[in-house]
mmCIF file of C-alpha atoms in Angstrom:
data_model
loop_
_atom_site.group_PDB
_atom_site.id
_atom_site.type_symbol
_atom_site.label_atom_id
_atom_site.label_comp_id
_atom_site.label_asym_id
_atom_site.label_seq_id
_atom_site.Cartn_x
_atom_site.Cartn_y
_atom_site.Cartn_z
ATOM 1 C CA UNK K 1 0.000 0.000 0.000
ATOM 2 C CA UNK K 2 1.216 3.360 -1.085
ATOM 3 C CA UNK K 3 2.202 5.608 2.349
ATOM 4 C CA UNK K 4 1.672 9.255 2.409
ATOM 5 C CA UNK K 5 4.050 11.858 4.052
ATOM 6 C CA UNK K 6 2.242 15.311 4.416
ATOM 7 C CA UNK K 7 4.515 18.428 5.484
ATOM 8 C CA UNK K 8 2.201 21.482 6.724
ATOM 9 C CA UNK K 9 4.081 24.781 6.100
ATOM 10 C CA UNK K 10 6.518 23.517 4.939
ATOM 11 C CA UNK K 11 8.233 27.147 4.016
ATOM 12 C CA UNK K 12 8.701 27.609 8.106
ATOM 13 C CA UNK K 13 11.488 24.821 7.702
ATOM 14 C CA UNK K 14 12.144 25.139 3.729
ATOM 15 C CA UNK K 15 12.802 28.825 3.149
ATOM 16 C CA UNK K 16 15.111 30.226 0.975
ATOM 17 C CA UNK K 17 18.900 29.661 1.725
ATOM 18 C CA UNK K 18 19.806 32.836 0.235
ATOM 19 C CA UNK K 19 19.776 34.904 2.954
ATOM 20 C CA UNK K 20 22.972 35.880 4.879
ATOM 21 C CA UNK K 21 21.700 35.539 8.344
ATOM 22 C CA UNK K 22 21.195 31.971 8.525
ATOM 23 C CA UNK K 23 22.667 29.705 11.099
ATOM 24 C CA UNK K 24 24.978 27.008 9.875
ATOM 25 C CA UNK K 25 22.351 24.531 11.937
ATOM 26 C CA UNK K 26 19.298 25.710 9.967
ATOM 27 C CA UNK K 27 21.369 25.076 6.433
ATOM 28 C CA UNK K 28 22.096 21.629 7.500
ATOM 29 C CA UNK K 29 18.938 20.804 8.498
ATOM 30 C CA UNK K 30 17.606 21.854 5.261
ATOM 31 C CA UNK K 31 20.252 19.773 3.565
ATOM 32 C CA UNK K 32 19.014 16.908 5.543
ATOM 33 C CA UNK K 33 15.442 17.181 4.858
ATOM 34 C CA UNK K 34 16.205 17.375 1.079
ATOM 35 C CA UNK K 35 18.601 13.957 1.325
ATOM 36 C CA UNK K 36 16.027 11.808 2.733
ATOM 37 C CA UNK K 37 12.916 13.018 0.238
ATOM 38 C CA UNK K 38 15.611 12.277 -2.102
ATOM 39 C CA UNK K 39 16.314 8.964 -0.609
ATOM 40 C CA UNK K 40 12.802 7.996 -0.540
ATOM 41 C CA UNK K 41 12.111 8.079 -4.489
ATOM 42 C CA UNK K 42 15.619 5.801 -4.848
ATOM 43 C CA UNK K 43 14.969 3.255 -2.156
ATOM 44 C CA UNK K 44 11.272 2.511 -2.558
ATOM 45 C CA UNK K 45 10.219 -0.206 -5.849
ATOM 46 C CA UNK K 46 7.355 0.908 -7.657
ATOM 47 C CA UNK K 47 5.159 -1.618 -5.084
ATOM 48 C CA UNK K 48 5.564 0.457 -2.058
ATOM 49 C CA UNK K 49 5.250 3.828 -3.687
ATOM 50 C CA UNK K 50 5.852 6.902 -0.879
ATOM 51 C CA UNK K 51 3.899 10.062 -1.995
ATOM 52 C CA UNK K 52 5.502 13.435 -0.136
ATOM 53 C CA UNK K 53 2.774 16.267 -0.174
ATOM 54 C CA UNK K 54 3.609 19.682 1.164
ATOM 55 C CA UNK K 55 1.715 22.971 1.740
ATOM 56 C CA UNK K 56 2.507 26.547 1.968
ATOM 57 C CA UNK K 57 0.881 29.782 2.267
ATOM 58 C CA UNK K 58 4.244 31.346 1.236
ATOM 59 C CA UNK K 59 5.538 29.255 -1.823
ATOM 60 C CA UNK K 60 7.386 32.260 -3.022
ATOM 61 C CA UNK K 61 9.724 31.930 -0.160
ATOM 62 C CA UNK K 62 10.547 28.242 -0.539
ATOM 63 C CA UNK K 63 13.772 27.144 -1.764
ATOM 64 C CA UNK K 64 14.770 26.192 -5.540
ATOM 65 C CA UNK K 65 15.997 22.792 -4.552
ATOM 66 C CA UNK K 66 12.789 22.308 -2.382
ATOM 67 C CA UNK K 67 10.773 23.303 -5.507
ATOM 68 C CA UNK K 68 12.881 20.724 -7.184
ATOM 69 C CA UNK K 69 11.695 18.043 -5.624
ATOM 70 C CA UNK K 70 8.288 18.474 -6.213
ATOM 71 C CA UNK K 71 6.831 16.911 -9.485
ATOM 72 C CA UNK K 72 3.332 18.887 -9.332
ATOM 73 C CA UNK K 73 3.097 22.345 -7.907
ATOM 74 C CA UNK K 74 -0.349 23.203 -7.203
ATOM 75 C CA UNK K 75 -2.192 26.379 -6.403
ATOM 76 C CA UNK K 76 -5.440 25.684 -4.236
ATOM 77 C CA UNK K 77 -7.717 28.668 -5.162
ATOM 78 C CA UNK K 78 -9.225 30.435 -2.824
ATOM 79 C CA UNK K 79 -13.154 29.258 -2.432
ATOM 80 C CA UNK K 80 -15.401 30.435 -5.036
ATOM 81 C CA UNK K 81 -19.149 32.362 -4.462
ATOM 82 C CA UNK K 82 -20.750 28.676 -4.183
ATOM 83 C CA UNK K 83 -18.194 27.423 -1.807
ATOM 84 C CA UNK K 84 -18.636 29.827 0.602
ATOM 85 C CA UNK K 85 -21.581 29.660 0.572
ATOM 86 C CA UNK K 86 -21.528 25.954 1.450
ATOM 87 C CA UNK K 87 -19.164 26.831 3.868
ATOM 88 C CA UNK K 88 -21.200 29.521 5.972
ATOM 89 C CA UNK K 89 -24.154 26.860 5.357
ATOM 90 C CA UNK K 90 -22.827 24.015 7.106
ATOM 91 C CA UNK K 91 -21.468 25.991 9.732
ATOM 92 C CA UNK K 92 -24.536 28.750 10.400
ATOM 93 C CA UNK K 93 -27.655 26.550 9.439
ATOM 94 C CA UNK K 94 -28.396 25.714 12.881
ATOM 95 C CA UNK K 95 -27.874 28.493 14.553
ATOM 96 C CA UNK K 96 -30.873 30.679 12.256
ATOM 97 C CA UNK K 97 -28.439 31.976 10.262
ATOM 98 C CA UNK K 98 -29.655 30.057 6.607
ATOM 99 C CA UNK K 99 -31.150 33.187 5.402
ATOM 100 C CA UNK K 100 -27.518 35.147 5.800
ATOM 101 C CA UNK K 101 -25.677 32.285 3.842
ATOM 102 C CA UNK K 102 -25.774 34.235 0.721
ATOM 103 C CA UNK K 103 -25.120 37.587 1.917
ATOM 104 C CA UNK K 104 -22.181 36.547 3.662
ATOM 105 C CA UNK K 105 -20.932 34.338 0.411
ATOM 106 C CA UNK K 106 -21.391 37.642 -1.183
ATOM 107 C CA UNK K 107 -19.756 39.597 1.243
ATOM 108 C CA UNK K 108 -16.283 37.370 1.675
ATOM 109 C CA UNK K 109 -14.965 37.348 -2.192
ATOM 110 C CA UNK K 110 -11.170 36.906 -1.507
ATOM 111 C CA UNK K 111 -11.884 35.139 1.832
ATOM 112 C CA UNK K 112 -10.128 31.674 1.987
ATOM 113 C CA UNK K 113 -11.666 28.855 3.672
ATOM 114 C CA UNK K 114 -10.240 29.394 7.129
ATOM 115 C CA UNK K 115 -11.539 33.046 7.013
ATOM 116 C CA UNK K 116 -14.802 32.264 6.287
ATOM 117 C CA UNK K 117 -14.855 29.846 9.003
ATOM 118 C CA UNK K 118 -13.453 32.508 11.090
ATOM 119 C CA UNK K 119 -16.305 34.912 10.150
ATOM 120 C CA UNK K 120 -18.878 32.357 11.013
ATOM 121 C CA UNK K 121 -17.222 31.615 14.521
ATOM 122 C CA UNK K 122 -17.395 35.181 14.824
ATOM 123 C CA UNK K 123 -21.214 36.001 14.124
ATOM 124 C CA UNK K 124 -22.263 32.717 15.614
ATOM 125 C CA UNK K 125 -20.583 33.886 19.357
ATOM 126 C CA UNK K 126 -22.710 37.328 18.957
ATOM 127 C CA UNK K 127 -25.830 36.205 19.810
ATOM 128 C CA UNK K 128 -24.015 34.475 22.891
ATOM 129 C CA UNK K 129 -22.483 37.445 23.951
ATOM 130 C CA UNK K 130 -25.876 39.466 23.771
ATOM 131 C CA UNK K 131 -27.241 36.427 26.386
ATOM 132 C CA UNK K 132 -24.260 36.365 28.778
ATOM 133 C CA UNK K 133 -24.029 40.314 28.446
ATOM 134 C CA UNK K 134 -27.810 40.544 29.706
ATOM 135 C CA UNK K 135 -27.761 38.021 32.774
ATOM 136 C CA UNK K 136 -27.104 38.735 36.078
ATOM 137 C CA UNK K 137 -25.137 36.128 37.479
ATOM 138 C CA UNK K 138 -25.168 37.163 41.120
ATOM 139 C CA UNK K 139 -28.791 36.606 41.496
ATOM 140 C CA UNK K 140 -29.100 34.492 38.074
ATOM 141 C CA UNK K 141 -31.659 31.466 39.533
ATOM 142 C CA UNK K 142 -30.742 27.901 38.716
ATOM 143 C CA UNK K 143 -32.192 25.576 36.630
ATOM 144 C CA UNK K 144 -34.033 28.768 34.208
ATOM 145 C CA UNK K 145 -33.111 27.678 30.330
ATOM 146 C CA UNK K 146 -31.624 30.386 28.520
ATOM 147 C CA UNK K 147 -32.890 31.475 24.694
ATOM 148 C CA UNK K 148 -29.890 31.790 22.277
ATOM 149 C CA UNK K 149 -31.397 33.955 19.806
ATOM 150 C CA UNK K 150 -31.140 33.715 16.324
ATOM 151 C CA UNK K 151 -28.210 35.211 14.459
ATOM 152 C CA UNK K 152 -29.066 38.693 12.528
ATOM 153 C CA UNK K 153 -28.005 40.686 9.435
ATOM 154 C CA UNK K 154 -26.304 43.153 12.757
ATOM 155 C CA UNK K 155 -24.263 40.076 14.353
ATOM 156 C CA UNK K 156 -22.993 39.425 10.366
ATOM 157 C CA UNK K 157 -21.977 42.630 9.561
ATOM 158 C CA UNK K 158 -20.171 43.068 12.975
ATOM 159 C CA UNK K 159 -18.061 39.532 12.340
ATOM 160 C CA UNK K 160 -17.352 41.059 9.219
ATOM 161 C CA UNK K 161 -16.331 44.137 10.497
ATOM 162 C CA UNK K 162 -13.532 41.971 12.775
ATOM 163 C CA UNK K 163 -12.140 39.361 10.595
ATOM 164 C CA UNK K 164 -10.944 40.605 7.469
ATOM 165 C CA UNK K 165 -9.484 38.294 4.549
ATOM 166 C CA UNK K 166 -5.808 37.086 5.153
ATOM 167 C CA UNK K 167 -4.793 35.988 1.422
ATOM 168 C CA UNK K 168 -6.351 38.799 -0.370
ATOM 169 C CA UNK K 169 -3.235 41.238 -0.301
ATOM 170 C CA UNK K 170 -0.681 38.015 -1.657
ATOM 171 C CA UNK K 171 -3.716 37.371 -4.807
ATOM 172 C CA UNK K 172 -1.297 38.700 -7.564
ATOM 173 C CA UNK K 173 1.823 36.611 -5.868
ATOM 174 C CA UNK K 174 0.086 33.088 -6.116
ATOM 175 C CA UNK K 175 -0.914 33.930 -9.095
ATOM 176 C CA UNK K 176 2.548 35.102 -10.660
ATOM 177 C CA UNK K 177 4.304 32.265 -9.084
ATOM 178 C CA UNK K 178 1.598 29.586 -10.088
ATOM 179 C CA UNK K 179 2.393 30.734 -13.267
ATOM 180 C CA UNK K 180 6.124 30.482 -13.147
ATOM 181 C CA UNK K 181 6.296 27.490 -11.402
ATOM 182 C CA UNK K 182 2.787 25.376 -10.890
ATOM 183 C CA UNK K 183 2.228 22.162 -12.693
ATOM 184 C CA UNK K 184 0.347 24.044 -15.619
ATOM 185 C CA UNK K 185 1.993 27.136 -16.291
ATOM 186 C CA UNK K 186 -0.637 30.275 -16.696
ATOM 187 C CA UNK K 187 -3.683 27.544 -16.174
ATOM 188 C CA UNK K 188 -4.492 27.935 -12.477
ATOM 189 C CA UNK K 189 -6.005 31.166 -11.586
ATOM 190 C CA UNK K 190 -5.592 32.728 -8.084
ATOM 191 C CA UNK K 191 -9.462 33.130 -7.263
ATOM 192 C CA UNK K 192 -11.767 31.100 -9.169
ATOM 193 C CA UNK K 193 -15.231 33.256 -8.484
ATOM 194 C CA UNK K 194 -18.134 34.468 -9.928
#
């Protein structure tokens, strides 16, 4: 069976080695890294294939011989109209907020998928904060049930108003370097939306 080996930000480790200020220890280590996912294409026959998957929110910083390794080179957009909308559904349906799906879908172009997830944490703790801001809990009397109200258009546009977009400013960097150096050159857009 084929075995998997995902590296996370893999540009905290992986950077460039270009820069002057690096400590001998952090070269080496790099050097090290790229030896074994070297040695793992040479040792392993064709029956126990070992597939090495990395991701980065910085690929620009990553360096050459990292990129090297690498057969495919793939820029994840970030989610479209319809996928953020599926997002803010899942997440917001039970708490009243269905009818503020598609505002908020419209609302988040540029948004990745942990923003948007972000936003709905966000507008989903308002009305929660509106409950626990109105009860006394000195003389609050035990076993009384508490309402959570339903989330409004006010608790959306607040979240908003907090969490902005954290990819949005980088859009024309993925995009150049997709271009220069993803498995399709010039096919894989940064944002694929409306």
């Amino acid at each position: 069976a084929p075995s998997v080996i995902f590296m996370d930000e893999i540009d905290a480790i992986m950077s460039s080695r270009e820069g002057t200020g690096e400590h001998e220890a952090s070269r080496r280590m790099k050097t090290e890294v790229m030896i074994q996912m070297d040695g793992l294409t040479s040792t392993h026959s064709a029956s126990k294939p070992v597939f090495v998957l990395a991701a980065s929110n910085l690929p620009w910083q990553l360096d050459q011989a990292v990129l090297r390794r690498f057969e495919k080179r793939i820029l994840v957009p970030l989610p479209s109209h319809q996928a953020r909308s599926q997002i803010f559904e899942n997440l917001l349906s039970e708490r009243g907020g269905a009818g503020l799906v598609e505002l908020l879908a419209a609302r988040t172009q540029g948004y990745s998928g942990a923003d948007a997830v972000n936003v709905a944490k966000e507008a989903a703790m308002r009305p929660l904060r509106r409950v626990m801001a109105s009860v006394d809990l000195e003389h609050a009397m035990t076993g009384v049930k508490l309402e959570l109200p339903a989330l409004t258009e006010q608790d959306v546009t607040e979240a908003l108003l907090c969490t902005n977009a954290s990819s949005a400013a980088h859009t024309s960097k993925y995009d150049s370097w997709s271009k220069q150096f993803g498995a399709e050159p010039g096919s894989q857009p940064g944002i694929m939306d409306e």
